[in-house]
Short mmCIF file of C-alpha atoms in Angstrom, two decimals:
data_model
loop_
_atom_site.label_atom_id
_atom_site.label_comp_id
_atom_site.label_asym_id
_atom_site.label_seq_id
_atom_site.Cartn_x
_atom_site.Cartn_y
_atom_site.Cartn_z
CA MET A 26 0.00 0.00 0.00
CA ASN A 27 1.16 3.56 -0.59
CA TRP A 28 0.08 6.89 0.86
CA GLN A 29 -0.52 8.55 -2.51
CA GLN A 30 -3.27 6.03 -3.30
CA LEU A 31 -4.56 5.40 0.24
CA ILE A 32 -5.80 8.95 0.83
CA SER A 33 -8.48 9.64 -1.77
CA ASN A 34 -11.20 12.29 -1.66
CA LYS A 35 -13.41 10.41 -4.11
CA ARG A 36 -16.97 10.27 -2.74
CA LEU A 37 -19.17 7.19 -2.56
CA GLY A 38 -22.15 7.69 -4.88
CA GLN A 39 -20.55 10.65 -6.64
CA GLU A 40 -17.54 8.97 -8.23
CA ASN A 41 -18.18 10.51 -11.64
CA ARG A 42 -19.20 13.94 -10.40
CA PRO A 43 -16.57 16.65 -9.91
CA PRO A 44 -16.62 18.21 -6.40
CA THR A 45 -18.42 21.54 -6.14
CA HIS A 46 -16.85 23.96 -3.68
CA HIS A 47 -18.89 26.71 -2.06
CA ASP A 48 -16.29 27.47 0.61
CA ALA A 49 -12.68 26.73 1.56
CA ARG A 50 -13.33 23.43 3.35
CA SER A 51 -11.51 20.32 2.19
CA GLU A 52 -13.54 17.28 1.17
CA PHE A 53 -12.43 15.60 4.42
CA LYS A 54 -13.62 18.54 6.54
CA ARG A 55 -16.97 18.24 4.76
CA ASP A 56 -17.13 14.62 5.96
CA TYR A 57 -16.49 15.80 9.51
CA ASP A 58 -19.18 18.49 9.36
CA ARG A 59 -21.66 16.09 7.74
CA LEU A 60 -21.39 13.70 10.68
CA ILE A 61 -21.47 16.38 13.38
CA PHE A 62 -24.79 17.71 12.05
CA SER A 63 -26.39 14.30 11.43
CA ALA A 64 -29.29 12.81 13.38
CA PRO A 65 -27.55 9.44 14.06
CA PHE A 66 -24.64 11.33 15.62
CA ARG A 67 -26.96 13.41 17.84
CA ARG A 68 -28.78 10.28 18.99
CA MET A 69 -25.60 9.02 20.64
CA GLN A 70 -26.20 11.49 23.47
CA ASN A 71 -28.88 9.08 24.65
CA LYS A 72 -26.92 5.87 24.28
CA THR A 73 -25.03 4.26 27.15
CA GLN A 74 -21.24 4.21 27.05
CA VAL A 75 -20.53 2.13 30.18
CA PHE A 76 -22.37 3.58 33.15
CA PRO A 77 -26.12 4.28 33.37
CA LEU A 78 -27.20 7.51 31.71
CA PRO A 79 -26.41 10.32 34.14
CA GLY A 80 -28.35 11.38 37.16
CA SER A 81 -26.66 13.85 39.49
CA VAL A 82 -23.17 12.92 38.23
CA PHE A 83 -22.65 13.42 34.50
CA VAL A 84 -20.53 10.55 33.16
CA HIS A 85 -19.79 9.68 29.56
CA ASN A 86 -22.38 8.67 27.02
CA ARG A 87 -21.65 7.56 23.45
CA LEU A 88 -21.69 11.14 22.19
CA THR A 89 -19.23 12.64 24.67
CA HIS A 90 -17.00 9.58 24.29
CA SER A 91 -16.98 9.95 20.51
CA LEU A 92 -16.12 13.65 20.73
CA GLU A 93 -13.18 12.90 23.01
CA VAL A 94 -11.99 10.07 20.76
CA ALA A 95 -12.19 12.47 17.80
CA SER A 96 -10.06 15.00 19.68
CA VAL A 97 -7.35 12.45 20.41
CA GLY A 98 -7.67 11.11 16.85
CA MET A 99 -7.02 14.58 15.45
CA SER A 100 -3.80 14.81 17.48
CA LEU A 101 -2.69 11.33 16.45
CA GLY A 102 -3.32 12.01 12.77
CA ASN A 103 -1.65 15.42 12.77
CA ASP A 104 1.43 14.17 14.62
CA VAL A 105 1.79 11.10 12.39
CA ALA A 106 1.43 13.28 9.26
CA LYS A 107 4.12 15.63 10.54
CA ALA A 108 6.51 12.75 11.29
CA LEU A 109 5.93 11.02 7.94
CA ILE A 110 6.36 14.25 5.96
CA ASN A 111 9.57 15.07 7.84
CA ALA A 112 10.92 11.68 6.75
CA ASN A 113 9.42 11.89 3.22
CA PRO A 114 9.04 15.56 2.17
CA GLU A 115 7.44 14.58 -1.15
CA LEU A 116 4.33 13.49 0.79
CA ALA A 117 3.61 17.12 1.62
CA ASP A 118 2.07 17.51 -1.84
CA THR A 119 -0.44 14.67 -1.28
CA PHE A 120 -3.52 14.49 0.93
CA LEU A 121 -1.36 13.14 3.79
CA PRO A 122 -1.34 16.49 5.71
CA GLN A 123 -5.11 16.06 6.13
CA ILE A 124 -5.09 12.70 7.89
CA GLY A 125 -5.76 14.38 11.23
CA THR A 126 -9.17 15.45 9.91
CA ILE A 127 -9.80 12.03 8.35
CA VAL A 128 -8.95 10.15 11.56
CA SER A 129 -11.00 12.56 13.66
CA THR A 130 -14.02 12.08 11.38
CA ALA A 131 -13.68 8.29 11.52
CA CYS A 132 -13.53 8.58 15.30
CA LEU A 133 -16.82 10.47 15.31
CA ALA A 134 -18.37 7.59 13.35
CA HIS A 135 -16.78 4.65 15.14
CA ASP A 136 -19.70 4.09 17.55
CA MET A 137 -22.57 5.32 15.37
CA GLY A 138 -23.55 1.75 14.54
CA ASN A 139 -23.95 0.63 18.14
CA PRO A 140 -27.51 -0.37 19.08
CA PRO A 141 -29.11 0.82 22.33
CA PHE A 142 -27.38 -0.40 25.51
CA GLY A 143 -24.04 -0.99 23.81
CA HIS A 144 -22.54 -4.46 23.91
CA SER A 145 -25.53 -6.00 25.67
CA GLY A 146 -27.65 -4.71 22.79
CA GLU A 147 -25.31 -6.34 20.27
CA LYS A 148 -25.49 -9.58 22.21
CA ALA A 149 -29.29 -9.45 22.37
CA ILE A 150 -29.52 -9.18 18.58
CA GLN A 151 -27.02 -12.01 18.04
CA THR A 152 -28.56 -14.41 20.55
CA TYR A 153 -32.12 -13.79 19.40
CA PHE A 154 -31.12 -15.75 16.30
CA THR A 155 -28.71 -18.26 17.87
CA GLU A 156 -30.45 -19.01 21.19
CA GLY A 157 -33.84 -17.35 21.01
CA LYS A 158 -37.04 -17.60 19.01
CA GLY A 159 -35.34 -16.41 15.84
CA SER A 160 -33.42 -19.66 15.42
CA PHE A 161 -36.21 -21.03 13.17
CA LEU A 162 -35.14 -18.55 10.49
CA ARG A 163 -31.91 -20.44 9.80
CA GLU A 164 -33.47 -22.48 7.00
CA LEU A 165 -35.21 -19.47 5.46
CA VAL A 166 -32.27 -17.14 4.82
CA SER A 167 -28.97 -17.35 3.00
CA ASP A 168 -25.76 -18.50 4.67
CA SER A 169 -24.16 -15.09 4.30
CA PHE A 170 -27.16 -13.30 5.83
CA TRP A 171 -27.27 -15.80 8.71
CA ASN A 172 -23.57 -15.21 9.41
CA ASP A 173 -24.19 -11.45 9.42
CA ILE A 174 -27.08 -11.45 11.89
CA THR A 175 -25.70 -14.11 14.24
CA HIS A 176 -22.40 -12.20 14.48
CA PHE A 177 -24.13 -8.81 14.53
CA GLU A 178 -21.50 -6.15 15.12
CA GLY A 179 -21.76 -2.42 15.75
CA ASN A 180 -18.65 -1.72 13.68
CA ALA A 181 -20.15 -3.42 10.63
CA TYR A 182 -23.43 -1.64 11.18
CA ALA A 183 -21.66 1.75 11.24
CA PHE A 184 -20.37 1.03 7.73
CA ARG A 185 -23.91 0.11 6.63
CA LEU A 186 -25.35 3.24 8.25
CA LEU A 187 -22.93 5.47 6.35
CA THR A 188 -23.04 3.73 2.96
CA HIS A 189 -26.44 2.04 2.51
CA ARG A 190 -29.03 3.75 0.36
CA PHE A 191 -32.04 3.75 2.64
CA LYS A 192 -35.42 4.59 1.08
CA GLY A 193 -35.66 8.25 0.15
CA ARG A 194 -31.92 8.79 0.52
CA ARG A 195 -29.40 9.52 -2.21
CA ASP A 196 -27.01 6.97 -3.68
CA GLY A 197 -23.99 6.51 -1.40
CA GLY A 198 -25.81 7.07 1.89
CA PHE A 199 -23.90 9.82 3.67
CA VAL A 200 -21.79 10.22 0.50
CA MET A 201 -18.49 10.17 2.42
CA THR A 202 -14.99 10.09 0.95
CA TYR A 203 -13.38 6.74 0.32
CA ALA A 204 -10.54 7.49 2.76
CA THR A 205 -12.92 8.27 5.63
CA LEU A 206 -15.06 5.19 5.01
CA ALA A 207 -12.04 2.87 4.87
CA SER A 208 -10.73 4.36 8.11
CA ILE A 209 -13.74 3.25 10.16
CA VAL A 210 -13.60 -0.43 9.16
CA LYS A 211 -11.73 -1.91 12.09
CA TYR A 212 -12.26 -5.53 11.01
CA PRO A 213 -12.07 -5.50 7.18
CA PHE A 214 -13.52 -8.90 6.43
CA ALA A 215 -16.85 -10.62 5.85
CA SER A 216 -18.78 -12.27 8.69
CA ALA A 217 -17.85 -15.73 7.36
CA ALA A 218 -14.24 -14.84 8.23
CA ALA A 219 -15.15 -13.24 11.58
CA SER A 220 -12.44 -13.12 14.24
CA ARG A 221 -12.46 -15.30 17.35
CA LYS A 222 -14.52 -12.61 19.08
CA GLY A 223 -17.03 -12.58 16.23
CA LYS A 224 -15.85 -9.26 14.82
CA PHE A 225 -16.28 -8.36 11.16
CA GLY A 226 -16.42 -5.18 9.11
CA PHE A 227 -19.32 -5.16 6.65
CA PHE A 228 -22.56 -6.99 5.97
CA ALA A 229 -23.01 -8.95 2.76
CA SER A 230 -25.35 -6.20 1.54
CA GLU A 231 -22.47 -3.70 1.66
CA GLN A 232 -19.59 -6.02 0.74
CA ASP A 233 -19.38 -4.82 -2.85
CA ILE A 234 -19.10 -1.24 -1.61
CA TYR A 235 -16.14 -2.09 0.59
CA GLU A 236 -14.51 -4.03 -2.23
CA ARG A 237 -14.87 -1.02 -4.52
CA ILE A 238 -13.30 1.28 -1.91
CA ALA A 239 -10.49 -1.16 -1.12
CA THR A 240 -9.64 -1.61 -4.79
CA GLU A 241 -9.57 2.14 -5.39
CA LEU A 242 -7.32 2.75 -2.38
CA GLY A 243 -5.02 -0.21 -3.04
CA ILE A 244 -5.73 -1.94 0.28
CA CYS A 245 -4.11 -5.38 0.44
CA ARG A 246 -6.49 -8.27 -0.08
CA LEU A 247 -5.51 -11.18 2.18
CA SER A 248 -8.00 -13.85 1.08
CA ALA A 249 -7.90 -16.08 -1.96
CA ALA A 250 -10.70 -15.94 -4.54
CA ASP A 251 -12.45 -19.00 -3.05
CA GLU A 252 -12.22 -17.81 0.58
CA PRO A 253 -14.44 -15.41 2.57
CA LEU A 254 -13.39 -11.85 1.81
CA ARG A 255 -10.62 -10.51 4.05
CA TYR A 256 -8.46 -7.40 3.69
CA ALA A 257 -5.62 -5.78 5.58
CA ARG A 258 -6.60 -2.71 7.53
CA HIS A 259 -6.37 0.74 6.02
CA PRO A 260 -3.41 2.28 7.95
CA LEU A 261 -5.53 5.03 9.49
CA VAL A 262 -7.68 2.41 11.23
CA PHE A 263 -4.79 1.88 13.65
CA LEU A 264 -4.97 5.53 14.68
CA VAL A 265 -8.75 5.44 15.12
CA GLU A 266 -8.39 2.30 17.24
CA ALA A 267 -5.62 3.88 19.34
CA ALA A 268 -7.73 6.98 20.02
CA ASP A 269 -10.60 4.76 21.16
CA ASP A 270 -8.33 2.55 23.28
CA ILE A 271 -6.83 5.56 25.01
CA CYS A 272 -10.11 7.31 25.72
CA TYR A 273 -12.37 4.51 26.84
CA GLU A 274 -9.86 2.97 29.22
CA ILE A 275 -8.61 6.17 30.82
CA MET A 276 -11.94 8.03 30.84
CA ASP A 277 -13.72 5.04 32.40
CA ILE A 278 -11.25 5.30 35.28
CA GLU A 279 -12.13 8.97 35.74
CA ASP A 280 -15.87 8.23 35.62
CA ALA A 281 -15.46 5.41 38.15
CA HIS A 282 -13.75 7.85 40.51
CA LYS A 283 -16.56 10.39 40.10
CA LEU A 284 -19.12 7.68 40.89
CA ARG A 285 -17.02 6.57 43.91
CA ILE A 286 -16.52 3.10 42.50
CA LEU A 287 -12.79 3.78 42.78
CA THR A 288 -11.19 5.67 45.66
CA TYR A 289 -8.95 8.64 45.02
CA ASP A 290 -5.90 6.68 46.17
CA ASP A 291 -6.68 3.79 43.80
CA THR A 292 -7.25 6.20 40.91
CA ARG A 293 -4.06 8.14 41.62
CA GLU A 294 -2.02 4.92 41.77
CA LEU A 295 -3.43 3.73 38.44
CA LEU A 296 -2.82 6.99 36.60
CA LEU A 297 0.63 7.73 38.01
CA GLY A 298 1.63 4.15 37.20
CA PHE A 299 2.28 5.27 33.62
CA PHE A 300 5.23 7.46 34.69
CA ASP A 301 8.70 7.03 36.13
CA ASP A 302 9.46 8.42 39.58
CA GLY A 303 10.79 11.71 38.25
CA MET A 304 7.70 12.40 36.17
CA LYS A 305 5.38 11.34 39.00
CA ALA A 306 7.03 13.89 41.29
CA ALA A 307 6.79 16.57 38.61
CA ILE A 308 3.06 15.95 38.08
CA LEU A 309 2.31 16.06 41.79
CA LYS A 310 4.42 19.23 42.21
CA ARG A 311 2.55 20.89 39.36
CA ILE A 312 -0.76 20.02 41.01
CA ASP A 313 0.46 21.60 44.26
CA ASP A 314 1.90 24.63 42.49
CA GLU A 315 -1.42 25.22 40.73
CA GLY A 316 -3.20 25.16 44.08
CA ILE A 317 -5.45 22.22 43.11
CA THR A 318 -7.00 20.72 46.24
CA ASP A 319 -10.15 19.12 44.83
CA ASP A 320 -9.63 15.37 44.26
CA ASN A 321 -11.70 15.37 41.06
CA GLU A 322 -9.53 18.13 39.60
CA LYS A 323 -6.37 16.27 40.57
CA VAL A 324 -7.67 13.23 38.72
CA VAL A 325 -8.46 15.40 35.68
CA TYR A 326 -4.88 16.68 35.59
CA MET A 327 -3.36 13.21 35.96
CA ARG A 328 -5.75 11.81 33.34
CA ALA A 329 -4.76 14.52 30.87
CA SER A 330 -1.09 13.72 31.47
CA VAL A 331 -1.71 10.02 30.76
CA ILE A 332 -3.63 10.71 27.55
CA GLY A 333 -0.85 13.02 26.32
CA LEU A 334 1.75 10.36 27.04
CA LEU A 335 -0.16 7.54 25.36
CA GLU A 336 -0.88 9.70 22.31
CA SER A 337 2.82 10.44 21.79
CA LEU A 338 3.79 6.79 22.27
CA CYS A 339 1.18 5.58 19.76
CA VAL A 340 2.47 8.09 17.21
CA ARG A 341 5.99 6.80 17.73
CA THR A 342 4.82 3.19 17.44
CA PHE A 343 2.94 3.89 14.21
CA VAL A 344 5.97 5.56 12.61
CA GLU A 345 8.30 2.77 13.74
CA HIS A 346 6.01 0.13 12.22
CA GLU A 347 5.00 2.07 9.11
CA ASP A 348 6.56 -0.44 6.71
CA GLU A 349 4.68 -3.37 8.28
CA ILE A 350 1.44 -1.39 8.36
CA LEU A 351 1.72 -0.52 4.66
CA ALA A 352 2.61 -4.14 3.86
CA GLY A 353 -0.55 -5.34 5.65
CA THR A 354 1.45 -7.52 8.05
CA PHE A 355 0.93 -5.48 11.23
CA SER A 356 -2.20 -6.76 12.97
CA ASP A 357 -1.99 -5.78 16.65
CA SER A 358 -3.24 -2.55 18.15
CA LEU A 359 -0.67 0.21 18.61
CA ILE A 360 -1.22 0.11 22.38
CA LYS A 361 0.17 -3.43 22.49
CA HIS A 362 3.49 -2.18 21.11
CA ILE A 363 4.18 0.82 23.36
CA PRO A 364 7.09 0.51 25.87
CA GLU A 365 6.77 -2.00 28.68
CA ARG A 366 6.12 0.30 31.65
CA GLU A 367 3.30 2.18 29.94
CA ARG A 368 1.88 -1.00 28.41
CA LYS A 369 1.76 -2.73 31.81
CA ALA A 370 0.15 0.34 33.39
CA TYR A 371 -2.51 0.27 30.66
CA GLU A 372 -3.07 -3.45 31.21
CA GLN A 373 -3.42 -2.82 34.94
CA CYS A 374 -6.14 -0.26 34.22
CA ALA A 375 -7.88 -2.78 31.95
CA LYS A 376 -7.78 -5.54 34.57
CA LEU A 377 -9.13 -3.30 37.29
CA SER A 378 -11.82 -1.97 34.96
CA VAL A 379 -13.14 -5.47 34.35
CA ARG A 380 -13.18 -6.31 38.05
CA LYS A 381 -14.46 -3.07 39.56
CA ILE A 382 -16.18 -1.19 36.74
CA TYR A 383 -17.59 -3.47 34.06
CA GLN A 384 -18.73 -5.99 36.66
CA SER A 385 -20.08 -3.37 39.06
CA LYS A 386 -23.75 -3.55 40.01
CA PRO A 387 -24.88 -0.37 38.17
CA VAL A 388 -23.21 -1.51 34.93
CA LEU A 389 -24.55 -5.07 35.19
CA ASP A 390 -28.05 -3.75 35.90
CA VAL A 391 -28.00 -1.67 32.71
CA GLU A 392 -26.72 -4.63 30.69
CA LEU A 393 -29.36 -6.99 32.08
CA SER A 394 -32.18 -4.50 31.51
CA GLY A 395 -30.89 -3.54 28.08
CA TYR A 396 -30.59 -7.17 27.03
CA ARG A 397 -34.19 -7.91 28.02
CA ILE A 398 -35.54 -4.78 26.32
CA LEU A 399 -33.73 -5.50 23.04
CA GLU A 400 -34.61 -9.21 23.16
CA THR A 401 -38.28 -8.33 23.54
CA LEU A 402 -38.22 -5.74 20.73
CA MET A 403 -36.49 -8.22 18.42
CA ASP A 404 -39.01 -10.93 19.24
CA VAL A 405 -42.07 -8.76 18.67
CA MET A 406 -40.80 -7.03 15.53
CA ILE A 407 -39.38 -10.13 13.82
CA ASP A 408 -42.67 -11.94 14.46
CA ALA A 409 -44.43 -9.00 12.85
CA VAL A 410 -42.37 -9.08 9.65
CA TYR A 411 -42.65 -12.87 9.48
CA HIS A 412 -46.45 -12.60 9.68
CA PRO A 413 -46.96 -9.21 7.98
CA LYS A 414 -50.65 -9.77 7.17
CA ARG A 415 -51.75 -9.98 10.81
CA TYR A 416 -53.52 -6.98 12.30
CA TYR A 417 -51.09 -6.54 15.21
CA SER A 418 -48.12 -6.96 12.86
CA GLN A 419 -49.41 -4.17 10.65
CA GLN A 420 -49.91 -1.91 13.66
CA LEU A 421 -46.33 -2.51 14.76
CA MET A 422 -44.89 -2.06 11.29
CA MET A 423 -46.58 1.33 10.97
CA ARG A 424 -44.30 2.55 13.76
CA VAL A 425 -41.19 1.90 11.64
CA SER A 426 -39.66 4.82 9.76
CA SER A 427 -40.41 4.92 6.04
CA GLN A 428 -36.67 4.89 5.26
CA TYR A 429 -36.52 1.22 6.29
CA ASP A 430 -37.89 -1.27 3.76
CA ILE A 431 -40.22 -2.99 6.22
CA ASP A 432 -42.84 -3.68 3.50
CA SER A 433 -40.47 -5.52 1.15
CA THR A 434 -41.59 -8.79 -0.37
CA ASP A 435 -38.19 -10.28 0.60
CA LEU A 436 -37.97 -11.76 4.11
CA GLN A 437 -34.26 -10.98 4.56
CA THR A 438 -34.87 -7.34 3.66
CA ARG A 439 -37.70 -7.14 6.23
CA ILE A 440 -35.52 -8.73 8.92
CA MET A 441 -32.74 -6.25 8.18
CA ALA A 442 -35.28 -3.42 8.33
CA VAL A 443 -36.12 -4.49 11.90
CA ILE A 444 -32.43 -4.41 12.81
CA ASP A 445 -32.09 -1.00 11.15
CA TYR A 446 -35.08 0.28 13.14
CA ILE A 447 -33.83 -1.04 16.48
CA CYS A 448 -30.24 0.10 15.97
CA GLY A 449 -31.47 3.62 15.32
CA MET A 450 -33.14 3.79 18.74
CA THR A 451 -31.71 5.57 21.75
CA ASP A 452 -31.76 3.80 25.12
CA VAL A 453 -34.65 5.98 26.28
CA TYR A 454 -36.68 5.44 23.11
CA ALA A 455 -36.10 1.66 23.23
CA LEU A 456 -37.34 1.62 26.83
CA ASP A 457 -40.37 3.70 25.86
CA ILE A 458 -41.34 1.36 23.00
CA TYR A 459 -40.73 -1.68 25.23
CA GLN A 460 -43.09 -0.30 27.85
CA LYS A 461 -45.78 0.60 25.33
CA ILE A 462 -45.86 -2.74 23.50
CA ASN A 463 -45.98 -4.51 26.85
CA GLY A 464 -48.84 -2.31 28.10
CA ILE A 465 -46.72 -0.94 30.94
CA SER A 466 -47.29 2.68 29.95
CA LEU A 467 -49.70 4.63 27.78
CA PRO A 468 -49.00 7.85 25.84
CA ILE A 469 -50.18 10.96 27.67
CA VAL A 470 -51.78 13.58 25.44
#
């Protein structure tokens, strides 16, 4: 792979149309603005990140998380571009100087495909077909479609959301640039080649779109003609992944401290564990010199120091492994290749997060409730599209947005329309629909 080909501003759905410029924005900045002002992006403010949606303490939701990831992604992209251009000055005349904007935009989009209630929502969709009432559909759908829905993945759905031509929409979906779209596909292979964790990058319905993008950008194809489709990652995916890794792990620690799941002493030990003794002393001295006495503010300062450190180390790692990344042979995350002390400190945060945060009662309660809500919605809606002539089915289907092809004569299309409908819900809306269809609440006029 080469940088000259990898960064293209060609737009999906407008490949043969010259760009029309009404202002000084680059095509990649237009991508960024298009996402920021979109309804699916706004809806993330009402989707759970880890902790329950905020009460008196405002913790992260999907929207604030994505904005922070985009901020770190911008820094990663800009710093990598600067380093690569310093080493290869001829790249200054390509689109490479704009990769900060591209990475930041991909970061905004990286969670847009997540259903309500995050990973428990993903699991509810998967297990409805593998363990629930939807298992009878196995003999009625194609192998590729069955693989897609039983491995349902928010990353793959984000690609569908951005590229699929829903009813009433223009060709190309969001009509994003090829470089931005390739940068969000963390697992660039079909569901039949899903990873051990069931991760994949695009549904069969959008596979030809990804193939077109990959061919245009010169992304390495790793599979033979008779094997399930599998590609190397676009290099900028590593930067998007690093921004996400940095933010979710470190910001979850800060949120846990605010919610008093972690003590100040535990939080301080975790965050200062990234630094040598000299730097620890310097950070603590700076906190004292600034007159910071509030524990939350101390944590904010230490957290910012950790994010800055990890960002610089991931930039260095990317540059050091550039040849492997361009050859398609580098497969780990950048975080796994940072120096030992910082890597072990990160791993310590991850271990503690699993034990004290992700398995905490508030988090488990949200996951259990979210799973049941999504399972019920899947059950009711799939039954409706399987028996579309029934009175109750028709009443339910009238609730579905006209952009989803719920009235199709094809069963697979109707099933996918249900998934589209449910994935577009916020946590609050999913709960509201759950209560209404179960007769728990009535609309108040």
